[in-house]
């Protein structure tokens, strides 16, 4: 049976700043999304930017800096611009 993993990677521009593989069952999809938001916040956002990211959409201070996107074709979650973090589902063969 193939083992599935989340491949979590972080980039600052084109430079890879983080990489880790964790077993698929260790995190739900919601936990992966929260993790990506936390990693982007810790490595690249000012406190005011974090507040805006959690503000309601109608708030003047609202931003989308922590919006998590999903690429269905590659089973990848993406968050952030620079830095940005991704988590994609991989099997043992394509690690």
mmCIF file of C-alpha atoms in Angstrom:
data_model
loop_
_atom_site.group_PDB
_atom_site.id
_atom_site.type_symbol
_atom_site.label_atom_id
_atom_site.label_comp_id
_atom_site.label_asym_id
_atom_site.label_seq_id
_atom_site.Cartn_x
_atom_site.Cartn_y
_atom_site.Cartn_z
ATOM 1 C CA UNK A 1 0.000 0.000 0.000
ATOM 2 C CA UNK A 2 1.350 3.411 -0.979
ATOM 3 C CA UNK A 3 1.947 5.800 1.877
ATOM 4 C CA UNK A 4 0.660 9.334 1.399
ATOM 5 C CA UNK A 5 2.471 12.396 2.673
ATOM 6 C CA UNK A 6 1.961 16.136 2.825
ATOM 7 C CA UNK A 7 4.998 17.796 1.241
ATOM 8 C CA UNK A 8 5.195 21.224 2.876
ATOM 9 C CA UNK A 9 7.473 23.777 1.221
ATOM 10 C CA UNK A 10 8.215 27.446 1.757
ATOM 11 C CA UNK A 11 9.689 29.909 -0.733
ATOM 12 C CA UNK A 12 11.022 33.438 -0.491
ATOM 13 C CA UNK A 13 10.986 34.463 -4.128
ATOM 14 C CA UNK A 14 12.603 31.559 -5.974
ATOM 15 C CA UNK A 15 14.643 30.480 -2.927
ATOM 16 C CA UNK A 16 13.350 27.472 -1.003
ATOM 17 C CA UNK A 17 13.368 28.333 2.709
ATOM 18 C CA UNK A 18 11.598 25.288 4.126
ATOM 19 C CA UNK A 19 10.770 21.688 3.254
ATOM 20 C CA UNK A 20 9.235 18.898 5.302
ATOM 21 C CA UNK A 21 7.276 15.725 4.555
ATOM 22 C CA UNK A 22 4.679 14.561 7.089
ATOM 23 C CA UNK A 23 2.396 11.551 6.974
ATOM 24 C CA UNK A 24 -0.996 12.272 5.452
ATOM 25 C CA UNK A 25 -2.942 11.169 8.544
ATOM 26 C CA UNK A 26 -1.073 13.620 10.776
ATOM 27 C CA UNK A 27 -3.135 16.594 9.540
ATOM 28 C CA UNK A 28 -6.629 17.101 8.204
ATOM 29 C CA UNK A 29 -7.089 19.457 5.237
ATOM 30 C CA UNK A 30 -8.339 22.143 7.616
ATOM 31 C CA UNK A 31 -5.268 21.740 9.828
ATOM 32 C CA UNK A 32 -3.002 22.017 6.765
ATOM 33 C CA UNK A 33 -4.718 25.279 5.797
ATOM 34 C CA UNK A 34 -4.292 26.658 9.322
ATOM 35 C CA UNK A 35 -0.655 25.552 9.362
ATOM 36 C CA UNK A 36 0.089 27.337 6.073
ATOM 37 C CA UNK A 37 -1.517 30.528 7.410
ATOM 38 C CA UNK A 38 0.571 30.319 10.578
ATOM 39 C CA UNK A 39 3.791 29.761 8.626
ATOM 40 C CA UNK A 40 3.118 32.733 6.320
ATOM 41 C CA UNK A 41 2.232 34.894 9.332
ATOM 42 C CA UNK A 42 5.358 33.967 11.264
ATOM 43 C CA UNK A 43 7.786 34.401 8.401
ATOM 44 C CA UNK A 44 6.407 37.322 6.447
ATOM 45 C CA UNK A 45 3.636 39.441 7.932
ATOM 46 C CA UNK A 46 3.597 42.452 10.210
ATOM 47 C CA UNK A 47 1.112 42.389 13.095
ATOM 48 C CA UNK A 48 -1.185 44.903 11.357
ATOM 49 C CA UNK A 49 -1.199 42.701 8.246
ATOM 50 C CA UNK A 50 -2.202 39.679 10.352
ATOM 51 C CA UNK A 51 -5.061 41.638 11.902
ATOM 52 C CA UNK A 52 -6.277 42.645 8.439
ATOM 53 C CA UNK A 53 -6.069 39.051 7.243
ATOM 54 C CA UNK A 54 -8.513 37.955 9.946
ATOM 55 C CA UNK A 55 -10.829 40.976 9.685
ATOM 56 C CA UNK A 56 -14.209 40.600 8.024
ATOM 57 C CA UNK A 57 -14.303 41.212 4.277
ATOM 58 C CA UNK A 58 -16.287 44.427 4.688
ATOM 59 C CA UNK A 59 -13.781 45.924 7.159
ATOM 60 C CA UNK A 60 -11.587 48.729 5.851
ATOM 61 C CA UNK A 61 -8.465 46.978 7.157
ATOM 62 C CA UNK A 62 -9.344 43.649 5.520
ATOM 63 C CA UNK A 63 -6.807 41.964 3.225
ATOM 64 C CA UNK A 64 -6.341 38.541 1.649
ATOM 65 C CA UNK A 65 -2.732 37.959 2.679
ATOM 66 C CA UNK A 66 -3.617 34.670 4.376
ATOM 67 C CA UNK A 67 -6.112 33.357 1.835
ATOM 68 C CA UNK A 68 -5.470 29.696 1.094
ATOM 69 C CA UNK A 69 -5.913 28.642 -2.519
ATOM 70 C CA UNK A 70 -6.327 25.081 -3.735
ATOM 71 C CA UNK A 71 -5.024 23.744 -7.026
ATOM 72 C CA UNK A 72 -7.298 20.791 -7.755
ATOM 73 C CA UNK A 73 -5.102 19.441 -10.551
ATOM 74 C CA UNK A 74 -2.076 18.934 -8.293
ATOM 75 C CA UNK A 75 -3.802 18.475 -4.893
ATOM 76 C CA UNK A 76 -1.864 21.494 -3.615
ATOM 77 C CA UNK A 77 -2.790 24.153 -1.064
ATOM 78 C CA UNK A 78 -1.014 27.524 -1.426
ATOM 79 C CA UNK A 79 -0.847 30.494 0.956
ATOM 80 C CA UNK A 80 1.001 33.799 0.784
ATOM 81 C CA UNK A 81 2.893 35.695 -1.865
ATOM 82 C CA UNK A 82 6.391 36.331 -0.602
ATOM 83 C CA UNK A 83 7.078 34.285 1.362
ATOM 84 C CA UNK A 84 4.645 31.617 0.216
ATOM 85 C CA UNK A 85 4.030 28.147 1.571
ATOM 86 C CA UNK A 86 2.546 25.128 -0.150
ATOM 87 C CA UNK A 87 1.346 21.712 0.950
ATOM 88 C CA UNK A 88 0.734 19.030 -1.626
ATOM 89 C CA UNK A 89 -0.307 15.443 -1.337
ATOM 90 C CA UNK A 90 2.328 13.013 -2.576
ATOM 91 C CA UNK A 91 2.850 9.259 -2.480
ATOM 92 C CA UNK A 92 6.035 7.444 -1.567
ATOM 93 C CA UNK A 93 6.986 7.068 -5.243
ATOM 94 C CA UNK A 94 6.866 10.785 -6.101
ATOM 95 C CA UNK A 95 8.523 12.176 -2.993
#
